[in-house]
Coordinates of C-alpha atoms in Angstrom, one line a residue:
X19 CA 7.2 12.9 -32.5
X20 CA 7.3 13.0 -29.0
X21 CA 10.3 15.0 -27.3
X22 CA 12.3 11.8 -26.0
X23 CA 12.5 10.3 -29.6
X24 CA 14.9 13.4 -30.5
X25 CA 17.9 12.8 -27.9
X26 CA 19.2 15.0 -25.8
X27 CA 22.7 15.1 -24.0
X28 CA 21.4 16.2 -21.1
X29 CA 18.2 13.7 -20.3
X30 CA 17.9 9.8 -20.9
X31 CA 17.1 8.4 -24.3
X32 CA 13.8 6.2 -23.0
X33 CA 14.0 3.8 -25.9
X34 CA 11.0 1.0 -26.1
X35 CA 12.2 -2.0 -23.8
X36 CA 11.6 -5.7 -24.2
X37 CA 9.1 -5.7 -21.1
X38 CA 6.5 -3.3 -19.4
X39 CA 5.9 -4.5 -15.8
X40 CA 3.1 -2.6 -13.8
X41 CA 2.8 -3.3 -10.1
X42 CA -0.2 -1.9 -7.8
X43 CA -0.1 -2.3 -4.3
X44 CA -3.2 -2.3 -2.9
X45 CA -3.8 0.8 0.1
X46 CA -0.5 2.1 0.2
X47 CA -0.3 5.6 1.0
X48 CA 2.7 7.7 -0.2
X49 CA 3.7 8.8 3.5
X50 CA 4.6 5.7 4.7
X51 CA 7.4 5.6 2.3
X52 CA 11.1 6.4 3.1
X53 CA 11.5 8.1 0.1
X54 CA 8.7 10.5 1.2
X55 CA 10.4 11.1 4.6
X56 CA 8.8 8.3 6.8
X57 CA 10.7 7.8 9.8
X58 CA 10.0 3.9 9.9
X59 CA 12.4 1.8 7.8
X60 CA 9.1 0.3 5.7
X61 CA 10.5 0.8 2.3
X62 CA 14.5 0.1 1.8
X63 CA 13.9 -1.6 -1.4
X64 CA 11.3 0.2 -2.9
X65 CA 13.1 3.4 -1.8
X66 CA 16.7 2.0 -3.7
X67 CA 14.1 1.9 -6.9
X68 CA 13.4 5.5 -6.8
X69 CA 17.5 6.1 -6.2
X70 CA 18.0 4.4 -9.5
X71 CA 14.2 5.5 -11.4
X72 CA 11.9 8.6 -11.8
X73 CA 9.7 9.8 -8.2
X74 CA 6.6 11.6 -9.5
X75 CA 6.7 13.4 -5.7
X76 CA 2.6 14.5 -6.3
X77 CA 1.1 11.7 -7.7
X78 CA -2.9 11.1 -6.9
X79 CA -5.4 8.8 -7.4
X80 CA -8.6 9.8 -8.7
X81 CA -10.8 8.2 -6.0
X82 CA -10.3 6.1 -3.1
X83 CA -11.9 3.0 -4.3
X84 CA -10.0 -0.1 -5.3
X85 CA -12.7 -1.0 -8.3
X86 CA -13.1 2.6 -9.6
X87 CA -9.6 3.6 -9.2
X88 CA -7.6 0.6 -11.0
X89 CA -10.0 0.8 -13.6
X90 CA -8.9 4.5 -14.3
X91 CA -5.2 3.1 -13.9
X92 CA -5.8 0.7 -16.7
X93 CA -8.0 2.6 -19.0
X94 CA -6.4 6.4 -18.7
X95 CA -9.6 7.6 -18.1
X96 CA -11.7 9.5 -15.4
X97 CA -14.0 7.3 -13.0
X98 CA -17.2 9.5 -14.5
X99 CA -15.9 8.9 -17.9
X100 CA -15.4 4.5 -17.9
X101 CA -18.4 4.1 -14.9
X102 CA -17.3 1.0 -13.4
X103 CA -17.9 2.5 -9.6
X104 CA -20.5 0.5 -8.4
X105 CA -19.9 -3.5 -7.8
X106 CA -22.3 -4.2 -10.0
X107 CA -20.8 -2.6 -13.5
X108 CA -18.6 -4.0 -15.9
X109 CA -16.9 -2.2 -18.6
X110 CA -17.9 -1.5 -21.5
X111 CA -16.6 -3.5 -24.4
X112 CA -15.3 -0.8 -26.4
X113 CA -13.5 1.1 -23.8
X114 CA -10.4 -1.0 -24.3
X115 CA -7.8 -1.3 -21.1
X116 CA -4.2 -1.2 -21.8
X117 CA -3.6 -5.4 -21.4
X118 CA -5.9 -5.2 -24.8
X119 CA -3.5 -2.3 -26.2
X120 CA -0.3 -4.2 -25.7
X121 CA -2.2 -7.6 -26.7
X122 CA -2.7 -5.8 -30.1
X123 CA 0.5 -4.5 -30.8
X124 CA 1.9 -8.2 -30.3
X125 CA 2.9 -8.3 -26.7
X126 CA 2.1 -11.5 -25.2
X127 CA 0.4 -10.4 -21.5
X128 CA -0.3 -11.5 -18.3
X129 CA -2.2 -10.4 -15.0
X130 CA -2.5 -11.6 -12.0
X131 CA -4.7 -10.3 -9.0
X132 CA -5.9 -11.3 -5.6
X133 CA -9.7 -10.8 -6.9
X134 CA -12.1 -8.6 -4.9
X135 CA -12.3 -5.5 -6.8
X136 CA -9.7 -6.5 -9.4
X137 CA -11.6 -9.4 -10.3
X138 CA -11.5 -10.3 -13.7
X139 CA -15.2 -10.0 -14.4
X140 CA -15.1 -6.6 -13.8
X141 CA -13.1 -6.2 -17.5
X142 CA -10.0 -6.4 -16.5
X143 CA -9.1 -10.0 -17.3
X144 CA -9.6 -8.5 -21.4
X145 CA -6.6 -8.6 -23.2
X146 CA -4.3 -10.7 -21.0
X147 CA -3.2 -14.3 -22.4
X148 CA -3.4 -15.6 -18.9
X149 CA -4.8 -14.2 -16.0
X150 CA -5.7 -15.0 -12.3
X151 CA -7.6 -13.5 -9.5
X152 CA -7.5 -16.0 -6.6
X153 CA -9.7 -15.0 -4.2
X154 CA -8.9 -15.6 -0.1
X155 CA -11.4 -14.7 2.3
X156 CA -9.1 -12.9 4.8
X157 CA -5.5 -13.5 4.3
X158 CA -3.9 -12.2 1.5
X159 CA -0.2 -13.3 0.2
X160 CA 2.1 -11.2 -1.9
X161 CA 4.5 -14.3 -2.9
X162 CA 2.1 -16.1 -4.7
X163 CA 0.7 -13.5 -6.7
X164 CA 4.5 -12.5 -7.8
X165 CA 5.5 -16.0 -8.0
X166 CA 2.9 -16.3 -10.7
X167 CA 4.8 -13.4 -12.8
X168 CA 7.6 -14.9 -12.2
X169 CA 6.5 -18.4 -13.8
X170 CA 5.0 -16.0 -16.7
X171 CA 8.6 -14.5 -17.2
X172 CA 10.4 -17.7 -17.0
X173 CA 8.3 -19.4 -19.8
X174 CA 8.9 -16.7 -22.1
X175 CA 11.5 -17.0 -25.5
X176 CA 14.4 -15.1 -25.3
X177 CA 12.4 -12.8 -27.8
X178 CA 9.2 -12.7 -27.4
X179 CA 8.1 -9.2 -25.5
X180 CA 5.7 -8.9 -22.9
X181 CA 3.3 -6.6 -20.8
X182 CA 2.7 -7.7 -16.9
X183 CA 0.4 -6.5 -14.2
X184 CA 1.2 -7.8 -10.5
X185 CA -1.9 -6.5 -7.8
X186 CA -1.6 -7.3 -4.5
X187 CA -3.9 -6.6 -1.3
X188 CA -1.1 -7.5 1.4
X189 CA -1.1 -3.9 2.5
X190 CA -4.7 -4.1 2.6
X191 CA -7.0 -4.1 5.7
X192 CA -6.9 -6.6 8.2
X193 CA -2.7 -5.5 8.0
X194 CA -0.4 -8.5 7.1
X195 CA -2.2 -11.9 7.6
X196 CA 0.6 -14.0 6.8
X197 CA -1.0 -17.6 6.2
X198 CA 1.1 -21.0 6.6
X199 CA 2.4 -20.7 2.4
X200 CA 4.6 -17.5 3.6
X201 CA 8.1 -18.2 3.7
X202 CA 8.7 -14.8 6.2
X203 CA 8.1 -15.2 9.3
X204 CA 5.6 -12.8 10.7
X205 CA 7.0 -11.9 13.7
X206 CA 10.0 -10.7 12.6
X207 CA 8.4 -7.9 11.0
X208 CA 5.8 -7.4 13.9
X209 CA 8.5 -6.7 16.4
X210 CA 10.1 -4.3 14.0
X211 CA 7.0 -1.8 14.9
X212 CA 5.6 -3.0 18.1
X213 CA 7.6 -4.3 21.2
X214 CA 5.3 -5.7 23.7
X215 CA 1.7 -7.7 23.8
X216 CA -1.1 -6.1 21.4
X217 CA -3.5 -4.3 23.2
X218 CA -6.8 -4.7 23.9
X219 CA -8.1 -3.5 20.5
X220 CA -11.3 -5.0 17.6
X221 CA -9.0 -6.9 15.0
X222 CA -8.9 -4.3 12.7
X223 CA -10.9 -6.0 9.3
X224 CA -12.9 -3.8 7.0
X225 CA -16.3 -4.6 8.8
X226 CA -14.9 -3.3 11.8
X227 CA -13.3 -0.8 10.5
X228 CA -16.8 0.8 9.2
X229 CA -18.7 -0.4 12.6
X230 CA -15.8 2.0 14.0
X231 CA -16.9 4.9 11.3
X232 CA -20.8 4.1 12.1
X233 CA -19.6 4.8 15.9
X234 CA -20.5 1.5 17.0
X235 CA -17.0 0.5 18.3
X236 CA -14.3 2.5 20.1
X237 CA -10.4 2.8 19.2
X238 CA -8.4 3.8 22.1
X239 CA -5.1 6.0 21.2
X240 CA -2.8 3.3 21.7
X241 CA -4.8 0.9 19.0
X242 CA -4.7 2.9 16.5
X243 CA -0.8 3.4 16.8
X244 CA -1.3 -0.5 17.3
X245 CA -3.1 -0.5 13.8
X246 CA -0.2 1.7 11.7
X247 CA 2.3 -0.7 12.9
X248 CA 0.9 -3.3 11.4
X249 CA 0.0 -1.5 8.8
X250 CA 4.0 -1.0 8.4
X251 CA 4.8 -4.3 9.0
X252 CA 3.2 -5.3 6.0
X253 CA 4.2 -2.4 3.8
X254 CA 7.5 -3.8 4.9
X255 CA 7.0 -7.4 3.9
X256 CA 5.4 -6.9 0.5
X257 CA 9.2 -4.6 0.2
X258 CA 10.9 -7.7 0.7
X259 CA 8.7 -9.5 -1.9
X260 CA 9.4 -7.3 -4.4
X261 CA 13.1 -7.1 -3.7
X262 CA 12.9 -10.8 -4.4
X263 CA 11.1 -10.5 -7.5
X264 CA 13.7 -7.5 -9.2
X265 CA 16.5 -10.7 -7.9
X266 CA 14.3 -12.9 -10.1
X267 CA 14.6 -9.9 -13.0
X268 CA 18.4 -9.6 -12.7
X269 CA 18.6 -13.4 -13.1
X270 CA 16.8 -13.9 -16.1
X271 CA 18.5 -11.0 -17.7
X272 CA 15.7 -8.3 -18.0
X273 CA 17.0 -6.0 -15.9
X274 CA 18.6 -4.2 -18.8
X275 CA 15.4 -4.6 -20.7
X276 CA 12.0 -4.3 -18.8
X277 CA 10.2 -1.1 -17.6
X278 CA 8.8 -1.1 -14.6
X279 CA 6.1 1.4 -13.0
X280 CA 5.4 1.1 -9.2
X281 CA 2.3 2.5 -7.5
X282 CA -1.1 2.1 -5.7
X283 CA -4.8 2.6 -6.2
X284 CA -5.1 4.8 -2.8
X285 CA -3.9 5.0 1.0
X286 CA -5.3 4.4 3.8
X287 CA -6.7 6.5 7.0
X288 CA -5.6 6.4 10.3
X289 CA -8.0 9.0 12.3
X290 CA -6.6 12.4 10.4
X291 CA -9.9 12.8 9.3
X292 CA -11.8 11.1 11.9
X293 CA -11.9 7.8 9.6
X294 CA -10.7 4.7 9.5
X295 CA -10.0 2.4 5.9
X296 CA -9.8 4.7 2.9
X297 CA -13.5 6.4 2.4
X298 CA -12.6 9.9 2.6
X299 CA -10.7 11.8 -0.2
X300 CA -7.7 13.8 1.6
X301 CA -4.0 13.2 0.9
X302 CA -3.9 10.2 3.0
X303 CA -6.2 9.0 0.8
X304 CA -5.3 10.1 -2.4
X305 CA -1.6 10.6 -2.4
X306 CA 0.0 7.7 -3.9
X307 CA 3.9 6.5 -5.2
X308 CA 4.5 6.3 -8.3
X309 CA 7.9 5.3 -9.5
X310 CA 9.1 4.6 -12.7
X311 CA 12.4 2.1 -13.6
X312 CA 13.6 2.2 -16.9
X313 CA 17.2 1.0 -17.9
X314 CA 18.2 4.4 -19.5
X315 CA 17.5 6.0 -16.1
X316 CA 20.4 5.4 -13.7
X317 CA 20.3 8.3 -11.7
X318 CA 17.3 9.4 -9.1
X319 CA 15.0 12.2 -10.8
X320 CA 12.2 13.7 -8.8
X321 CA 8.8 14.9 -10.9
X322 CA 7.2 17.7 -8.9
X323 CA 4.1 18.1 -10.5
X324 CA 0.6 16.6 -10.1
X325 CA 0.1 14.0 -12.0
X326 CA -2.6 11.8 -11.9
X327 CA -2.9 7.5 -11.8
X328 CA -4.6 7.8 -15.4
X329 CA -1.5 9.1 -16.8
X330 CA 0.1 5.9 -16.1
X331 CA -1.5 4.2 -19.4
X332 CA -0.6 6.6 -21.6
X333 CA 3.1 6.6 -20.0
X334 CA 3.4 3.0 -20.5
X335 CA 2.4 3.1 -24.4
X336 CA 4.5 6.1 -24.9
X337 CA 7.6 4.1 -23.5
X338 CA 6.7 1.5 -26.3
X339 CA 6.2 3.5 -28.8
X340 CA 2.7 2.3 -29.5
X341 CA -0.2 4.9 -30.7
X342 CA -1.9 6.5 -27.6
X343 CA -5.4 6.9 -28.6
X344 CA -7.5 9.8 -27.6
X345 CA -7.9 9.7 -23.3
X346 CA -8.2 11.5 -20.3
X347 CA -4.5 11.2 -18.9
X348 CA -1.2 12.0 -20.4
X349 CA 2.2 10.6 -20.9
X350 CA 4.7 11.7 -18.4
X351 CA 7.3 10.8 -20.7
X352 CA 7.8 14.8 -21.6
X353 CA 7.8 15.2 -17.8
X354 CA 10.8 12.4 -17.5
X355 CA 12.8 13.4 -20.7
X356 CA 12.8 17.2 -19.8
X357 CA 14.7 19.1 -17.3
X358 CA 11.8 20.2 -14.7
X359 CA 12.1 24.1 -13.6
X360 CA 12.2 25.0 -10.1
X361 CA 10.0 26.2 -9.0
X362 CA 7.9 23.5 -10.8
X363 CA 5.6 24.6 -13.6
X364 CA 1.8 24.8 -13.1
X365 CA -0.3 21.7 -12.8
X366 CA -3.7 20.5 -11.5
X367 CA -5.1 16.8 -10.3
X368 CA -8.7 16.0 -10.4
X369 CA -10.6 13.7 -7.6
X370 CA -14.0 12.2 -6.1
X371 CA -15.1 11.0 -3.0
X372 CA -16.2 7.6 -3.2
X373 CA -20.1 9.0 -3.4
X374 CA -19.5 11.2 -5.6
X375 CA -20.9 14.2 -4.1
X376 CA -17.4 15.6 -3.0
X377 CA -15.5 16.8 -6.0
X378 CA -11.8 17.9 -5.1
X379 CA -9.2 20.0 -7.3
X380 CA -5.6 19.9 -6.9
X381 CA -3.3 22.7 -7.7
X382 CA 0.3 23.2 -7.8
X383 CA 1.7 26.9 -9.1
X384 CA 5.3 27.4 -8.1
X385 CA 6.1 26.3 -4.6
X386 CA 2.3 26.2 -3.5
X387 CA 0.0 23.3 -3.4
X388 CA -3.6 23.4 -2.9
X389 CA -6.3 21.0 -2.6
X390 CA -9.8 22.7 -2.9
X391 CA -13.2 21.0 -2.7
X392 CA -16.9 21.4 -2.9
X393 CA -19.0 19.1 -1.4
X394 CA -22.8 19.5 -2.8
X395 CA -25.6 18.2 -0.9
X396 CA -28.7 16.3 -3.0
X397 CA -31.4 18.3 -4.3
X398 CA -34.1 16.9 -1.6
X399 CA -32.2 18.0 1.1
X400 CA -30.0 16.6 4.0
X401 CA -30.5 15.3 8.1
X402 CA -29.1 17.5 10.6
X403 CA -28.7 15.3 13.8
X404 CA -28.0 17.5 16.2
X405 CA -25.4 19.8 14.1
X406 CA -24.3 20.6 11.1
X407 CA -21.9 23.2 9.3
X408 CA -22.2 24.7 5.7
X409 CA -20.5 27.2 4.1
X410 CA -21.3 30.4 1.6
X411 CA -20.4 32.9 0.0
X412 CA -21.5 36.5 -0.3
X413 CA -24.9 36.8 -0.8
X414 CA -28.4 36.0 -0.2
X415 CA -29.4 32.2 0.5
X416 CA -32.8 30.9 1.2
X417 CA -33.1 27.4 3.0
X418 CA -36.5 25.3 3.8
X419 CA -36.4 23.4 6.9
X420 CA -39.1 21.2 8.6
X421 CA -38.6 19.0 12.0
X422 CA -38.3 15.3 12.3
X423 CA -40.9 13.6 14.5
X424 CA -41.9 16.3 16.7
X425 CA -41.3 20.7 17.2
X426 CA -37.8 21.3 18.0
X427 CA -36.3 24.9 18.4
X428 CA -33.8 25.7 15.6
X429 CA -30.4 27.6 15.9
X430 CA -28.7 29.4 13.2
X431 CA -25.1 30.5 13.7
X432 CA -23.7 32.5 11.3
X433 CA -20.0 33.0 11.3
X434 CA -18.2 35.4 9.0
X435 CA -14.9 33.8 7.1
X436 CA -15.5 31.0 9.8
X437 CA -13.0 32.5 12.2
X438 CA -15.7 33.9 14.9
X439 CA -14.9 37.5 14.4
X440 CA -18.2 38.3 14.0
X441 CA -20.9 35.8 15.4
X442 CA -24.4 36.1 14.9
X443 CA -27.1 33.9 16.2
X444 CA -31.3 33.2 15.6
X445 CA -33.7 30.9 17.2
X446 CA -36.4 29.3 15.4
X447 CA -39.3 26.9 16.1
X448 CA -39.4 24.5 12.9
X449 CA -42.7 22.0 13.2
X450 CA -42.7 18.6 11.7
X451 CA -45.8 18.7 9.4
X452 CA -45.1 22.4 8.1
X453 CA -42.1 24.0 5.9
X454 CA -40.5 26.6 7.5
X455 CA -38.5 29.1 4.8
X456 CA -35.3 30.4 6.0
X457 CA -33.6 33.5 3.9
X458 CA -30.5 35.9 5.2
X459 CA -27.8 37.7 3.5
X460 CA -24.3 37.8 4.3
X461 CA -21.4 40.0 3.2
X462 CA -18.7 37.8 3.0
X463 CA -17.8 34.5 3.2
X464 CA -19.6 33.1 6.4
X465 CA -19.9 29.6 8.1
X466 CA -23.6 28.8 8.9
X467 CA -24.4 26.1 11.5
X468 CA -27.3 24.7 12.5
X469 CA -28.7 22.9 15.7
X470 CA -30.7 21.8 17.8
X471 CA -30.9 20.5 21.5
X472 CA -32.9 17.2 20.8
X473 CA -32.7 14.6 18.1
X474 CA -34.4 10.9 17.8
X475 CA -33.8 8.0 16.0
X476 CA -36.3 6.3 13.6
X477 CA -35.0 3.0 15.2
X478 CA -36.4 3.7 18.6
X479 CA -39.3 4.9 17.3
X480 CA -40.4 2.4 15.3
X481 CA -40.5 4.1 11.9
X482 CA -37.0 2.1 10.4
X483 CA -33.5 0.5 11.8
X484 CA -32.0 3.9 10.6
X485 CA -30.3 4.6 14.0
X486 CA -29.2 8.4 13.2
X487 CA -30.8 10.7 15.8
X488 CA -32.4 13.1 13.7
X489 CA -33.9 17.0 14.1
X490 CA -34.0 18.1 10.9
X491 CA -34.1 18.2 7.2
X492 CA -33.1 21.3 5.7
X493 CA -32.8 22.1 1.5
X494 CA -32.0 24.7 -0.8
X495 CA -30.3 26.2 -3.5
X496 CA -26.9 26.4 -2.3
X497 CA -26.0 23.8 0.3
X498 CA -22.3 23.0 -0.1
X499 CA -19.5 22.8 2.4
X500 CA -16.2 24.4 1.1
X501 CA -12.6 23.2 1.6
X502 CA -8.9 24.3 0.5
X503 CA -5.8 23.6 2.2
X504 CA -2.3 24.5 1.5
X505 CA -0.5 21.4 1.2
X506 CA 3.0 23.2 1.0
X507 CA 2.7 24.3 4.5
X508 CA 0.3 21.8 5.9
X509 CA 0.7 18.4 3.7
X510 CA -2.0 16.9 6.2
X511 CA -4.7 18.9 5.2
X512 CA -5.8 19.7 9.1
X513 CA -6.4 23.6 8.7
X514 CA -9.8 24.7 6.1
X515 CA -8.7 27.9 4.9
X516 CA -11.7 28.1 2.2
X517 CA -13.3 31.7 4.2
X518 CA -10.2 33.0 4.8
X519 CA -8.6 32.9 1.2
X520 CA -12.2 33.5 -0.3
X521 CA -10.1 34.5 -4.0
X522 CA -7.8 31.4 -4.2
X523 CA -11.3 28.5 -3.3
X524 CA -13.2 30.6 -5.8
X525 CA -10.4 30.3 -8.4
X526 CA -10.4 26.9 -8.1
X527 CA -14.1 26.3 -7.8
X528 CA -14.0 27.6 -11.0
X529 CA -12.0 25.2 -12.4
X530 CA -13.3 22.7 -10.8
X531 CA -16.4 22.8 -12.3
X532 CA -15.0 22.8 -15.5
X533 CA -14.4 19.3 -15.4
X534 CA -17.7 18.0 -16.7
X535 CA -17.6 14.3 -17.5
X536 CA -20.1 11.6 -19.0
X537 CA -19.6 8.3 -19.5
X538 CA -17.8 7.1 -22.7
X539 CA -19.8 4.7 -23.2
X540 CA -22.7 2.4 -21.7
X541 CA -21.5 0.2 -18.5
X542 CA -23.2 -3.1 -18.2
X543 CA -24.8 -4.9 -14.9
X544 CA -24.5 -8.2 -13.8
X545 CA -24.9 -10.1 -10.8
X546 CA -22.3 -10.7 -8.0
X547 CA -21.4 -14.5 -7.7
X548 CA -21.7 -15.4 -4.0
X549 CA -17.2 -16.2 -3.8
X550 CA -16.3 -12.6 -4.7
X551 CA -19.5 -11.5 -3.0
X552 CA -17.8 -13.2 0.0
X553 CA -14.9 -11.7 -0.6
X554 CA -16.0 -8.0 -1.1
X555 CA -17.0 -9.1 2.3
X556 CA -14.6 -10.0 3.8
X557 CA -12.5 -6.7 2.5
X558 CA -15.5 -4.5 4.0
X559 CA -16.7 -3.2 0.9
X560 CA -20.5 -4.5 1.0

């Protein structure tokens, strides 16, 4: 059997526990811990649970999306490979989530959401013996939702075992709402990260947030600083909620007996990346906690490796002892049980943008981390507006470009390794009713931008309400745009090396594409019923 069954002196015998607890807080990104090194006291509680529990230090999400992303946290499998991505799917029937694994083995479950993407219809009401996903338009309450766990846990028998999932969007966009049932008064945490009037800033909801993205509103530097502090605040107040619920644990005795996993489905951006809410896959995005409490663990121990949110299932049934069927992730017991090397061994995390189209590799060997990515653009081709950047490697590339709306005059910059050593320019005249071919060789790994000094929008003239201002559509056979950061040295991904450590990106693009994934099985489509409709809404994703 599995390492942690043997014993060992020197690591923590993880025996099965009476309970499994599994807690997702919605948008929390891993930076805004204490435990990471965030200078705002956000986190005392949750940071006293990794003193006492297991930190996974590089633990990531597989994409950025609530739906896609919990569904890979219950399931242990890639988004590609269970499908539910778009608000319209449901999963398949015999995909099984881990509620219906713990239901089988004899553990009576429960689950209890704030709806939107974690709505039950979606699949992942199966295999819980009572289950909610109240649904509130704006405002979003931690204390209810745990209070409802608590109720499960206090109707148990003394020996009856159980499996519970708590999901909460409190951390979520608009940034702590606190309605009339909360017993904490807002303000209290408010003034803990602002001191003064809030500013003149949009109220910062997912619709605005994406009218800001679209460019159709404006965020001066002091509202965004405005918008992490409330964002703190209520990473703060869902700390004290669950302080309150481990109180509840300790009174009913389950301390010594209940497993507990702590993480999130994905963070949240403040402008690193020039984006607001959490579309864009970069740590901010991507990096999540993940802590683990298990009675045998009474000591802090920090996991260095990558591991990745669908290794959470598989952890959970290993800690049980229950049969871990064939699936994407892996257990992390191994990872808990064994004495981790320094430097840490080698390990890789695999991610998506939420379109798809950007597929990103992480990889840790030794003390270096890298995230690498290749973004490929569709077949038929992609609007420049007025500019835009690709990059290549060595060789020779042929494009085919043809003007929107009227002539325009076409420049091509090509930059080698990206670092303007060696620049060279052409001009072109592209027409709109003709395909101009484009071919040129480089050397080396180059940066090719293209441009133009005039661009219109369909809107104003009359063709659709697409408000881009376009010049031109270019396609061909290798339109991608290349990334890799060091994350050891620059953990906020702000510096593209991917032309200037040519051998490392092309390692990793390697390996990245590698990863070829189907669905497991066919997804079905329903309708959206107007409430959660509303309430996707309301969160900003329709």
């Amino acid at each position: 059997m599995l390492s942690w069954l043997l014993g060992c002196d020197s690591t923590p015998d993880l025996r099965p526990t009476r309970g499994y607890v599994l807690i997702s807080i919605d948008t929390l990104r891993a930076d805004h811990l204490g435990v990471f090194g965030y200078e705002r006291p956000t986190t005392p509680f949750i940071d006293s649970l990794a003193a006492r529990g297991v930190l996974f230090e590089n633990a990531f999400v597989q994409l950025p999306g609530t739906l896609p992303s919990h569904m890979s946290m219950l399931t242990g499998l890639y988004p590609e490979e269970h499908a539910v991505i778009s608000p319209d799917s449901v999963l398949p029937t015999d995909i099984l989530t881990i509620s219906e694994r713990f239901h089988a083995a004899g553990f009576t479950t429960a689950g209890h959401s704030e709806g939107g993407y974690v709505h039950g219809s979606y699949g992942f009401s199966r295999g819980f013996d009572e289950w909610s996903h109240e649904s509130l338009l704006i405002e979003s309450d931690a204390e209810r939702t745990f209070a409802r766990g608590v109720d499960f846990l206090r109707a148990l028998d003394p020996d009856e075992d159980f499996f519970l999932f708590l999901h909460t969007y409190s951390v979520h966009d608009p940034y702590f709402p606190l309605d009339r049932h909360s017993r904490y008064p807002q303000e209290r945490y408010n003034s803990l990260y602002w001191e003064g009037p809030a500013p003149d800033v949009f109220e910062p909801t997912g619709p605005n947030l994406n009218s800001y993205n679209r460019g159709h509103l404006e965020l001066s530097p002091e509202g965004l600083e405005y918008f992490e502090a409330r964002y703190d605040a209520s990473i703060n107040y869902v700390d004290d909620v669950i302080r309150d619920f481990f109180e509840v644990l300790k009174e009913l005795g389950l301390l010594d007996d209940v497993t507990v996993i702590l993480t999130s489905d994905h963070g949240e951006e403040f402008l690193e990346h020039s984006g607001l809410a959490h579309f864009q896959a970069y740590p901010e995005t991507l990096h999540v906690p993940l802590i683990l409490v298990h009675p045998e663990i009474r000591s802090p121990k920090r996991v260095r490796r990558f591991v990745e949110s669908i290794d959470i299932t598989p952890t959970l049934l290993d800690l049980a002892n229950l049969e871990i069927p064939k699936m994407s992730g892996e257990s992390l017991v191994p990872a808990v049980s064994g004495e981790e090397t320094s430097p840490a061994p080698p390990s890789e995390a695999y991610a998506i943008e939420a379109d798809g189209a950007k597929r990103i590799l992480l990889r840790r060997t030794g003390e270096t981390l890298y995230q690498g990515a290749l973004q490929s653009h569709p077949a038929n081709g992609v609007w420049v507006e007025k500019l835009r950047t690709f990059e290549v490697l060595a060789g020779t590339h042929s494009f085919v470009v043809r003007a929107f709306h009227e002539p325009r005059t076409m420049t091509v910059r090509i930059d080698r390794r990206g670092i303007g050593n060696e620049v060279i320019e052409r001009t072109f005249e592209v027409l709109p009713d003709r395909e101009t071919p484009l071919e040129f060789e480089v050397d080396e790994a180059s940066r090719i931008t293209i441009s133009a000094p005039s661009c219109n929008t369909p809107a104003e003239l009359g063709i659709s309400d697409d408000v881009r201002c376009l010049s031109f559509r270019i396609w061909g056979d290798r339109l991608h745009n290349y990334e890799l950061y060091d994350l050891s040295r620059d953990p906020n991904a702000q510096e593209n090396l991917a032309l200037q450590q040519v051998e490392v990106l092309a390692d990793l693009l390697r390996r990245l594409r590698t990863y070829r994934l189907v669905p497991l099985s066919e997804t079905a489509a329903r309708e959206i019923d107007p409430e959660l409709e509303q309430r996707l809404r309301a969160l900003g994703y329709l």
